[in-house]
CSV table of C-alpha atoms and ligand atoms in Angstrom, one decimal:
chain,number,residue,atom,x,y,z
N,1,MET,CA,-22.5,-24.3,-9.8
N,2,GLN,CA,-20.5,-23.1,-12.8
N,3,LYS,CA,-21.4,-19.5,-11.9
N,4,ARG,CA,-20.4,-20.0,-8.3
N,5,ILE,CA,-17.0,-21.4,-9.3
N,6,GLU,CA,-16.5,-18.6,-11.7
N,7,LYS,CA,-17.5,-16.0,-9.1
N,8,ARG,CA,-15.0,-17.5,-6.5
N,9,LEU,CA,-12.3,-17.7,-9.1
N,10,THR,CA,-12.7,-14.2,-10.1
N,11,TYR,CA,-12.8,-13.0,-6.5
N,12,LEU,CA,-9.6,-14.9,-5.8
N,13,LEU,CA,-7.9,-13.4,-8.8
N,14,GLY,CA,-9.1,-10.0,-7.8
N,15,THR,CA,-7.7,-10.7,-4.3
N,16,ILE,CA,-4.3,-11.7,-5.6
N,17,MET,CA,-4.2,-8.8,-8.0
N,18,ALA,CA,-5.1,-6.5,-5.2
N,19,ALA,CA,-2.3,-8.0,-3.1
N,20,VAL,CA,0.2,-7.5,-5.9
N,21,THR,CA,-0.9,-4.0,-6.8
N,22,LEU,CA,-0.9,-3.0,-3.3
N,23,LEU,CA,2.7,-3.7,-3.1
N,24,PHE,CA,3.3,-1.5,-6.1
N,25,TRP,CA,0.7,1.1,-5.5
N,26,TYR,CA,2.9,4.1,-5.8
N,27,VAL,CA,2.8,4.3,-9.6
N,28,PRO,CA,0.5,7.3,-10.2
N,29,ASP,CA,2.1,8.6,-13.3
N,30,ILE,CA,2.2,5.5,-15.5
N,31,HIS,CA,-1.6,5.3,-16.0
N,32,ARG,CA,-2.3,9.0,-16.0
N,33,VAL,CA,-0.2,9.9,-19.0
N,34,SER,CA,-2.6,8.6,-21.6
N,35,LEU,CA,-5.6,10.1,-19.7
N,36,ALA,CA,-4.5,13.8,-19.4
N,37,PRO,CA,-7.2,15.5,-21.5
N,38,ASP,CA,-4.8,18.3,-22.6
N,39,THR,CA,-2.2,16.0,-24.0
N,40,SER,CA,-4.4,13.4,-25.6
N,41,GLY,CA,-7.6,15.2,-26.3
N,42,VAL,CA,-9.5,12.6,-24.2
N,43,ALA,CA,-12.4,14.0,-22.3
N,44,THR,CA,-12.5,12.8,-18.7
N,45,TYR,CA,-15.9,13.7,-17.0
N,46,SER,CA,-17.2,13.0,-13.5
N,47,VAL,CA,-20.0,10.6,-13.2
N,48,MET,CA,-20.2,11.3,-9.6
N,49,ASP,CA,-23.2,13.4,-9.6
N,50,LEU,CA,-24.9,11.0,-11.9
N,51,LEU,CA,-24.3,8.3,-9.3
N,52,ARG,CA,-25.6,10.5,-6.6
N,53,SER,CA,-28.8,11.8,-8.1
N,54,GLY,CA,-29.6,9.2,-10.7
N,55,ASP,CA,-29.8,10.3,-14.3
N,56,GLU,CA,-32.2,9.5,-17.1
N,57,VAL,CA,-29.8,10.0,-19.9
N,58,TYR,CA,-26.9,8.2,-18.6
N,59,LYS,CA,-29.1,5.6,-17.0
N,60,VAL,CA,-27.3,5.8,-13.7
N,61,ASP,CA,-29.8,4.3,-11.2
N,62,THR,CA,-29.4,4.9,-7.6
N,63,THR,CA,-32.9,3.6,-6.8
N,64,GLN,CA,-31.8,0.0,-7.6
N,65,THR,CA,-29.3,-1.4,-5.3
N,66,PRO,CA,-27.3,-4.3,-6.5
N,67,GLU,CA,-27.7,-7.0,-4.2
N,68,GLU,CA,-25.1,-7.0,-1.4
N,69,HIS,CA,-22.8,-5.0,-3.6
N,70,GLN,CA,-21.9,-1.3,-3.8
N,71,LEU,CA,-21.6,-0.7,-7.6
N,72,ARG,CA,-22.7,-2.7,-10.6
N,73,LEU,CA,-21.3,-2.2,-14.1
N,74,THR,CA,-22.5,-4.0,-17.1
N,75,LEU,CA,-20.0,-5.8,-19.1
N,76,PRO,CA,-19.9,-4.6,-22.8
N,77,ARG,CA,-21.1,-7.3,-25.2
N,78,ASP,CA,-18.2,-9.8,-26.2
N,79,VAL,CA,-16.1,-8.6,-23.3
N,80,ASP,CA,-14.9,-11.2,-20.7
N,81,GLY,CA,-14.9,-10.0,-17.2
N,82,SER,CA,-11.2,-11.3,-16.7
N,83,ALA,CA,-10.2,-8.6,-19.3
N,84,ILE,CA,-10.9,-5.9,-16.8
N,85,THR,CA,-7.8,-4.8,-15.1
N,86,TYR,CA,-7.2,-2.3,-12.2
N,87,THR,CA,-4.6,-0.6,-10.0
N,88,GLN,CA,-5.0,0.8,-6.6
N,89,ASP,CA,-3.1,3.6,-4.8
N,90,ALA,CA,-3.4,3.6,-1.0
N,91,MET,CA,-1.7,7.0,-0.8
N,92,THR,CA,-4.4,8.8,-2.9
N,93,LYS,CA,-7.1,6.4,-2.0
N,94,SER,CA,-7.8,5.8,-5.7
N,95,PHE,CA,-8.6,3.0,-8.0
N,96,GLU,CA,-8.3,2.9,-11.9
N,97,LEU,CA,-10.2,0.4,-13.8
N,98,THR,CA,-9.7,-0.2,-17.5
N,99,ILE,CA,-12.6,-1.8,-19.2
N,100,PRO,CA,-12.0,-3.0,-22.9
N,101,GLY,CA,-14.7,-2.7,-25.5
N,102,VAL,CA,-16.0,0.7,-24.2
N,103,ASP,CA,-16.6,3.9,-25.8
N,104,GLY,CA,-18.0,7.3,-25.1
N,105,SER,CA,-21.5,6.0,-25.0
N,106,TYR,CA,-20.9,3.3,-22.4
N,107,PHE,CA,-23.1,5.0,-19.7
N,108,TYR,CA,-25.8,5.7,-22.3
N,109,ASP,CA,-25.7,2.0,-23.3
N,110,TYR,CA,-25.3,0.4,-20.0
N,111,PRO,CA,-26.8,1.5,-16.8
N,112,MET,CA,-24.5,1.8,-13.7
N,113,VAL,CA,-26.2,1.0,-10.6
N,114,GLY,CA,-25.2,1.5,-7.0
N,115,SER,CA,-24.5,3.7,-4.0
N,116,SER,CA,-22.0,6.6,-3.7
N,117,ASP,CA,-21.4,5.9,0.0
N,118,GLY,CA,-17.7,6.3,0.8
N,119,ILE,CA,-16.9,7.4,-2.7
N,120,ARG,CA,-15.4,10.9,-3.1
N,121,GLU,CA,-15.0,11.0,-6.8
N,122,LEU,CA,-15.7,8.9,-9.8
N,123,THR,CA,-14.6,9.9,-13.2
N,124,PHE,CA,-14.8,8.2,-16.7
N,125,ALA,CA,-12.8,8.6,-19.7
N,126,HIS,CA,-12.3,6.6,-22.9
N,127,ALA,CA,-9.4,6.1,-25.4
N,128,GLY,CA,-8.5,3.5,-27.8
N,129,GLY,CA,-11.6,1.4,-27.3
N,130,LYS,CA,-11.1,1.2,-23.7
N,131,GLY,CA,-12.9,2.9,-20.9
N,132,ILE,CA,-11.1,4.1,-17.8
N,133,LEU,CA,-13.0,4.5,-14.6
N,134,ASP,CA,-11.2,6.4,-11.7
N,135,ILE,CA,-12.6,6.1,-8.4
N,136,THR,CA,-11.5,7.9,-5.2
N,137,THR,CA,-12.7,6.7,-1.9
N,138,THR,CA,-13.0,8.7,1.4
N,139,LYS,CA,-11.0,6.2,3.3
N,140,ILE,CA,-8.2,3.6,2.3
N,141,ARG,CA,-10.0,0.7,0.8
N,142,ILE,CA,-9.3,-2.4,-1.1
N,143,LEU,CA,-11.2,-3.0,-4.4
N,144,LYS,CA,-13.0,-6.3,-4.6
N,145,LEU,CA,-14.1,-7.1,-8.1
N,146,THR,CA,-16.7,-9.8,-8.8
N,147,VAL,CA,-17.9,-10.9,-12.2
N,148,GLU,CA,-21.1,-12.7,-12.4
N,149,ASP,CA,-23.0,-13.2,-15.6
N,150,SER,CA,-22.7,-10.1,-17.5
N,151,TYR,CA,-22.2,-7.8,-14.5
N,152,VAL,CA,-19.2,-6.5,-12.8
N,153,TYR,CA,-19.6,-5.8,-9.1
N,154,LEU,CA,-17.3,-3.4,-7.3
N,155,ASP,CA,-16.9,-3.3,-3.5
N,156,PHE,CA,-14.6,-1.5,-1.4
N,157,GLU,CA,-13.3,-3.3,1.6
N,158,ASP,CA,-11.7,-2.1,4.9
N,159,PRO,CA,-8.2,-3.5,4.8
N,160,HIS,CA,-8.7,-4.5,8.4
N,161,ASP,CA,-11.4,-6.9,7.2
N,162,VAL,CA,-9.1,-8.4,4.6
N,163,PHE,CA,-5.8,-8.7,6.6
N,164,ASP,CA,-5.0,-10.1,10.0
N,165,SER,CA,-2.6,-7.3,10.6
N,166,ILE,CA,-1.5,-4.1,8.7
N,167,VAL,CA,2.1,-2.8,8.5
N,168,VAL,CA,3.5,0.4,6.9
N,169,VAL,CA,7.0,0.3,5.8
N,170,ASP,CA,8.6,3.6,5.1
N,171,ALA,CA,11.9,3.9,3.1
N,172,GLY,CA,13.3,7.2,4.4
N,173,HIS,CA,14.1,10.1,2.1
N,174,GLY,CA,13.7,9.8,-1.7
N,175,GLY,CA,13.9,12.0,-4.7
N,176,LYS,CA,15.6,15.4,-4.1
N,177,ASP,CA,16.0,14.4,-0.4
N,178,VAL,CA,19.0,12.1,-0.6
N,179,GLY,CA,19.4,11.8,3.2
N,180,ALA,CA,22.9,11.0,4.6
N,181,ASN,CA,25.6,10.6,1.8
N,182,ARG,CA,29.2,9.7,1.3
N,183,GLU,CA,31.3,9.0,-1.7
N,184,ASN,CA,28.2,9.2,-3.9
N,185,ILE,CA,26.3,6.8,-1.9
N,186,PHE,CA,23.0,8.0,-0.9
N,187,GLU,CA,21.1,6.9,2.2
N,188,LYS,CA,17.8,7.1,0.2
N,189,ASP,CA,19.1,4.3,-2.1
N,190,ILE,CA,20.1,2.0,0.8
N,191,ASN,CA,16.8,2.6,2.5
N,192,LEU,CA,14.8,1.7,-0.6
N,193,SER,CA,16.9,-1.4,-1.3
N,194,ILE,CA,16.4,-2.6,2.3
N,195,SER,CA,12.7,-1.9,1.9
N,196,TYR,CA,12.6,-4.0,-1.3
N,197,LYS,CA,14.3,-6.9,0.5
N,198,LEU,CA,11.9,-6.5,3.3
N,199,TRP,CA,9.1,-6.7,0.7
N,200,SER,CA,10.5,-10.1,-0.5
N,201,TYR,CA,10.3,-11.5,3.1
N,202,PHE,CA,6.7,-10.6,3.5
N,203,ALA,CA,5.9,-11.9,0.1
N,204,LYS,CA,7.4,-15.2,0.9
N,205,SER,CA,5.6,-15.5,4.1
N,206,ASP,CA,2.3,-17.2,4.6
N,207,TYR,CA,1.1,-14.5,7.0
N,208,ASN,CA,-2.0,-12.6,6.0
N,209,ILE,CA,-0.4,-9.3,6.6
N,210,GLY,CA,-1.2,-6.2,4.5
N,211,VAL,CA,2.1,-4.4,4.1
N,212,TYR,CA,1.8,-0.9,2.6
N,213,TYR,CA,4.9,1.0,1.3
N,214,THR,CA,5.3,4.7,1.4
N,215,ARG,CA,7.4,4.7,-1.7
N,216,VAL,CA,8.6,1.9,-4.0
N,217,ASP,CA,10.8,4.1,-6.1
N,218,ASP,CA,12.9,7.2,-6.0
N,219,SER,CA,10.0,9.5,-5.3
N,220,PHE,CA,9.9,12.4,-3.0
N,221,ILE,CA,7.2,11.8,-0.5
N,222,SER,CA,6.5,14.5,2.2
N,223,LEU,CA,6.8,13.4,5.8
N,224,GLU,CA,3.0,14.4,6.2
N,225,ASP,CA,2.0,11.9,3.6
N,226,ARG,CA,4.1,9.2,5.1
N,227,VAL,CA,2.6,9.5,8.5
N,228,ALA,CA,-0.9,9.8,7.1
N,229,LEU,CA,-0.7,6.5,5.4
N,230,ALA,CA,0.1,4.8,8.7
N,231,ASN,CA,-2.4,6.8,10.6
N,232,ASP,CA,-5.2,6.5,8.0
N,233,LEU,CA,-4.7,2.7,7.9
N,234,LYS,CA,-4.7,2.6,11.7
N,235,ALA,CA,-1.6,0.3,11.1
N,236,ASP,CA,-0.6,-2.1,13.7
N,237,LEU,CA,3.0,-1.1,13.2
N,238,PHE,CA,4.8,1.6,11.3
N,239,LEU,CA,8.4,1.0,10.5
N,240,SER,CA,10.8,3.6,9.1
N,241,ILE,CA,14.0,2.6,7.5
N,242,HIS,CA,17.0,5.0,7.7
N,243,ASN,CA,20.8,5.1,8.0
N,244,ASN,CA,22.9,7.5,10.1
N,245,SER,CA,25.7,9.9,9.8
N,246,THR,CA,27.7,11.9,12.2
N,247,ALA,CA,26.3,15.4,12.9
N,248,SER,CA,29.3,17.1,11.1
N,249,GLY,CA,28.9,14.4,8.2
N,250,ARG,CA,32.6,13.7,8.4
N,251,MET,CA,34.0,10.1,8.5
N,252,SER,CA,34.6,8.9,12.1
N,253,GLY,CA,34.9,5.8,14.2
N,254,ILE,CA,31.4,6.2,15.4
N,255,ASN,CA,29.2,3.2,14.3
N,256,GLY,CA,26.4,0.9,15.1
N,257,ALA,CA,22.5,0.4,14.9
N,258,GLU,CA,20.0,2.5,16.9
N,259,VAL,CA,16.2,2.4,16.8
N,260,MET,CA,14.1,5.4,17.7
N,261,TYR,CA,10.7,5.3,19.3
N,262,ARG,CA,7.9,7.5,20.5
N,263,VAL,CA,8.3,8.3,24.2
N,264,SER,CA,4.8,9.9,24.3
N,265,ASP,CA,3.3,6.5,23.3
N,266,GLU,CA,2.0,5.6,26.7
N,267,SER,CA,1.0,2.1,25.7
N,268,GLY,CA,4.9,1.4,25.5
N,269,ARG,CA,4.3,-0.4,22.3
N,270,SER,CA,6.6,2.1,20.3
N,271,ARG,CA,9.4,1.4,22.6
N,272,GLU,CA,8.9,-2.4,22.7
N,273,PHE,CA,8.7,-2.4,18.9
N,274,ALA,CA,12.0,-0.4,18.7
N,275,GLU,CA,13.7,-2.7,21.2
N,276,THR,CA,12.6,-5.8,19.3
N,277,CYS,CA,14.0,-4.5,16.0
N,278,LEU,CA,17.2,-3.5,17.6
N,279,ASN,CA,17.8,-6.9,19.2
N,280,GLU,CA,17.1,-8.5,15.8
N,281,LEU,CA,19.6,-6.1,14.0
N,282,LEU,CA,22.3,-6.9,16.5
N,283,GLU,CA,21.9,-10.5,16.3
N,284,GLU,CA,21.7,-10.6,12.6
N,285,LEU,CA,24.4,-8.1,11.7
N,286,GLY,CA,26.6,-8.4,14.7
N,287,CYS,CA,27.0,-4.7,14.8
N,288,ASN,CA,27.4,-2.1,17.5
N,289,SER,CA,24.4,-1.2,19.7
N,290,LYS,CA,23.7,2.5,20.1
N,291,GLY,CA,20.5,1.5,21.8
N,292,VAL,CA,16.9,2.6,21.6
N,293,VAL,CA,16.6,6.5,21.4
N,294,ALA,CA,13.7,8.7,22.2
N,295,GLY,CA,12.7,10.1,18.9
N,296,ASP,CA,9.8,12.6,19.6
N,297,ASN,CA,11.8,15.3,18.0
N,298,ILE,CA,11.4,13.6,14.7
N,299,TYR,CA,8.1,14.6,12.8
N,300,ILE,CA,7.0,11.1,11.7
N,301,ILE,CA,7.6,9.7,15.1
N,302,ARG,CA,6.0,12.5,17.1
N,303,THR,CA,2.8,12.5,14.8
N,304,SER,CA,2.5,8.8,14.5
N,305,GLU,CA,-0.8,7.5,16.1
N,306,VAL,CA,0.3,4.0,15.7
N,307,PRO,CA,3.4,2.1,17.3
N,308,VAL,CA,6.4,3.5,15.4
N,309,ALA,CA,10.0,2.5,15.2
N,310,LEU,CA,12.6,4.3,13.1
N,311,ALA,CA,15.7,2.0,12.5
N,312,GLU,CA,19.0,3.7,11.8
N,313,ILE,CA,20.9,0.7,10.7
N,314,GLY,CA,24.4,1.9,10.4
N,315,PHE,CA,26.7,5.0,9.8
N,316,LEU,CA,27.5,6.1,6.2
N,317,THR,CA,30.2,8.1,8.0
N,318,ASN,CA,32.1,5.0,9.2
N,319,LYS,CA,34.3,3.3,6.6
N,320,GLU,CA,33.5,-0.2,7.5
N,321,GLU,CA,29.6,0.3,7.8
N,322,LEU,CA,29.6,2.3,4.6
N,323,ASN,CA,31.1,-0.8,2.9
N,324,ASP,CA,28.6,-3.1,4.8
N,325,LEU,CA,25.6,-1.1,3.8
N,326,SER,CA,26.5,-1.0,0.1
N,327,ASP,CA,26.6,-4.7,0.2
N,328,GLU,CA,23.4,-6.5,-1.0
N,329,ASN,CA,24.0,-9.4,1.5
N,330,TYR,CA,24.3,-7.1,4.4
N,331,GLN,CA,21.2,-5.2,3.3
N,332,ASP,CA,19.3,-8.5,3.0
N,333,ARG,CA,20.3,-9.4,6.6
N,334,ALA,CA,19.2,-6.0,7.9
N,335,ALA,CA,15.8,-6.6,6.1
N,336,HIS,CA,15.5,-10.0,7.5
N,337,ALA,CA,16.2,-8.7,11.0
N,338,LEU,CA,13.5,-6.1,10.5
N,339,TYR,CA,11.1,-8.7,9.2
N,340,LYS,CA,11.6,-10.8,12.3
N,341,GLY,CA,11.3,-7.7,14.5
N,342,VAL,CA,7.9,-6.9,13.0
N,343,ILE,CA,6.6,-10.5,13.2
N,344,LYS,CA,7.8,-10.8,16.9
N,345,THR,CA,6.3,-7.6,17.9
N,346,LEU,CA,2.9,-8.4,16.3
N,347,LYS,CA,2.8,-11.8,18.0
N,348,ASN,CA,3.8,-10.1,21.4
N,349,ASN,CA,0.9,-7.6,20.8
N,350,GLY,CA,-1.4,-10.6,20.6
N,351,VAL,CA,-2.2,-10.4,16.7
N,352,ASP,CA,-3.4,-13.8,15.7
N,353,LEU,CA,-1.2,-14.3,12.6
N,354,GLU,CA,-2.0,-18.1,12.3
N,355,LYS,CA,-5.6,-17.9,11.3
N,356,LYS,CA,-4.9,-17.4,7.7
N,357,VAL,CA,-8.6,-17.1,6.8
N,358,HIS,CA,-8.7,-16.3,3.2
N,359,GLN,CA,-12.1,-14.5,2.5
N,360,ALA,CA,-12.1,-16.2,-0.9
N,361,GLU,CA,-12.6,-19.5,0.7
N,362,THR,CA,-15.3,-18.3,2.9
N,363,ALA,CA,-17.2,-15.9,0.7
N,364,GLU,CA,-20.4,-17.2,-0.6
C,401,LIG,ZN1,17.6,9.3,7.2
C-alpha cells in the first residue's frame, strides 16, 4: 500500500514537473554549460549502443524488459528518487535527467535495463557527484518518471495521451529579428509579453490542454522550427502572435486588428479559428477590424499542417495603437481575447475539454 501511494505520488510530481518544464522548455543553454566536454573536461559518452546491444561490461541488459516500462535505472545507494530532477525540451525532443550520488562507474555498478524503441540518442556524463543522462527521442514525448523501491522507471508518453488537446503558441520574431519597430519599441518584445500573459491564462485554467511555446525568451527561432513544433505535435491549433506596421514603416492613421488564416486549409478550420480570434480581439480591445486575411504567402501559415491563425493585434505605426500595445493592461486584454479564441475554437471543433481525466488518478 505504502509503495503504491509512493508510486502515485511520484507519478503526480513527475506530471506536475513535466507540465511546468513544458512551459519553460526552451532553456537549452542553461544545463549544457557544465556539460561541455571541452570547457569542463567532463566526458560525455553515448550509452545508446550499449542499450541496443546489451553490454557485459556496462551491464546494460536489453534481454530483460522492465515490466510495463521502457527503461529502468537503479537508484544509487542512499539516494532518494525524489532527488532526481529533469528538464524536457520539445523543440529538440530531448530530456536531461540529473541523478545525484552517481559517478563514472554508475553503469558498471548498476545495470540499466530496457528498450531503445523510439530513442534516438542517449548520453551519460558525470560531474560533481551527479550523473547527467541526456535522452533524445524520435518524436515529441513527455517523460513519465516513476520511482518504485530502488528503481527509477522512465517512460515516454505521447502528448496526445496526456492532454485532451494540444496548442502551440508562437511569439513572432525574436533575437536579431525584431519585427516591426518604432521609437525603440520592438514588435518581438510585445509579442513575447502577450505570449507570457496568454501562458498565465492557460496556467490558471482547469483545462487539460498541453500548451507548447516556440519561444519563452528573446531567442531567434527559425520559421521552419516554429512550424515543425506545431506539425510534429499534430497540434489542434497553432496560434502565432504578431503586430503590424505600414508597408513603408511610417506613422499613419492605419490601425486595427487583423487575423491571417490558411486559405488552402480545406477543412475551413484555419479560417474559423482566425475569425473566432478576431471577434474576441474586437470585443475585448474595442479596436478597429481589418478582418480576416488570406495568409498563404506567409511561410508558417502556408506550411502549417494544422489549423493556424496569425493575429496581428495592432499597428506600431499608429500613435494611439503604439501606446496601447506598450501598455501591460492592453497586452493582457489581447492575451485574454486570444485565450478565449482558442478555447472557443477547440470547443467548436468538438474537443472534449471537460473530461479532465488526470492520468495520475487512473494509473495503477
Ligand atoms: Zn510580425
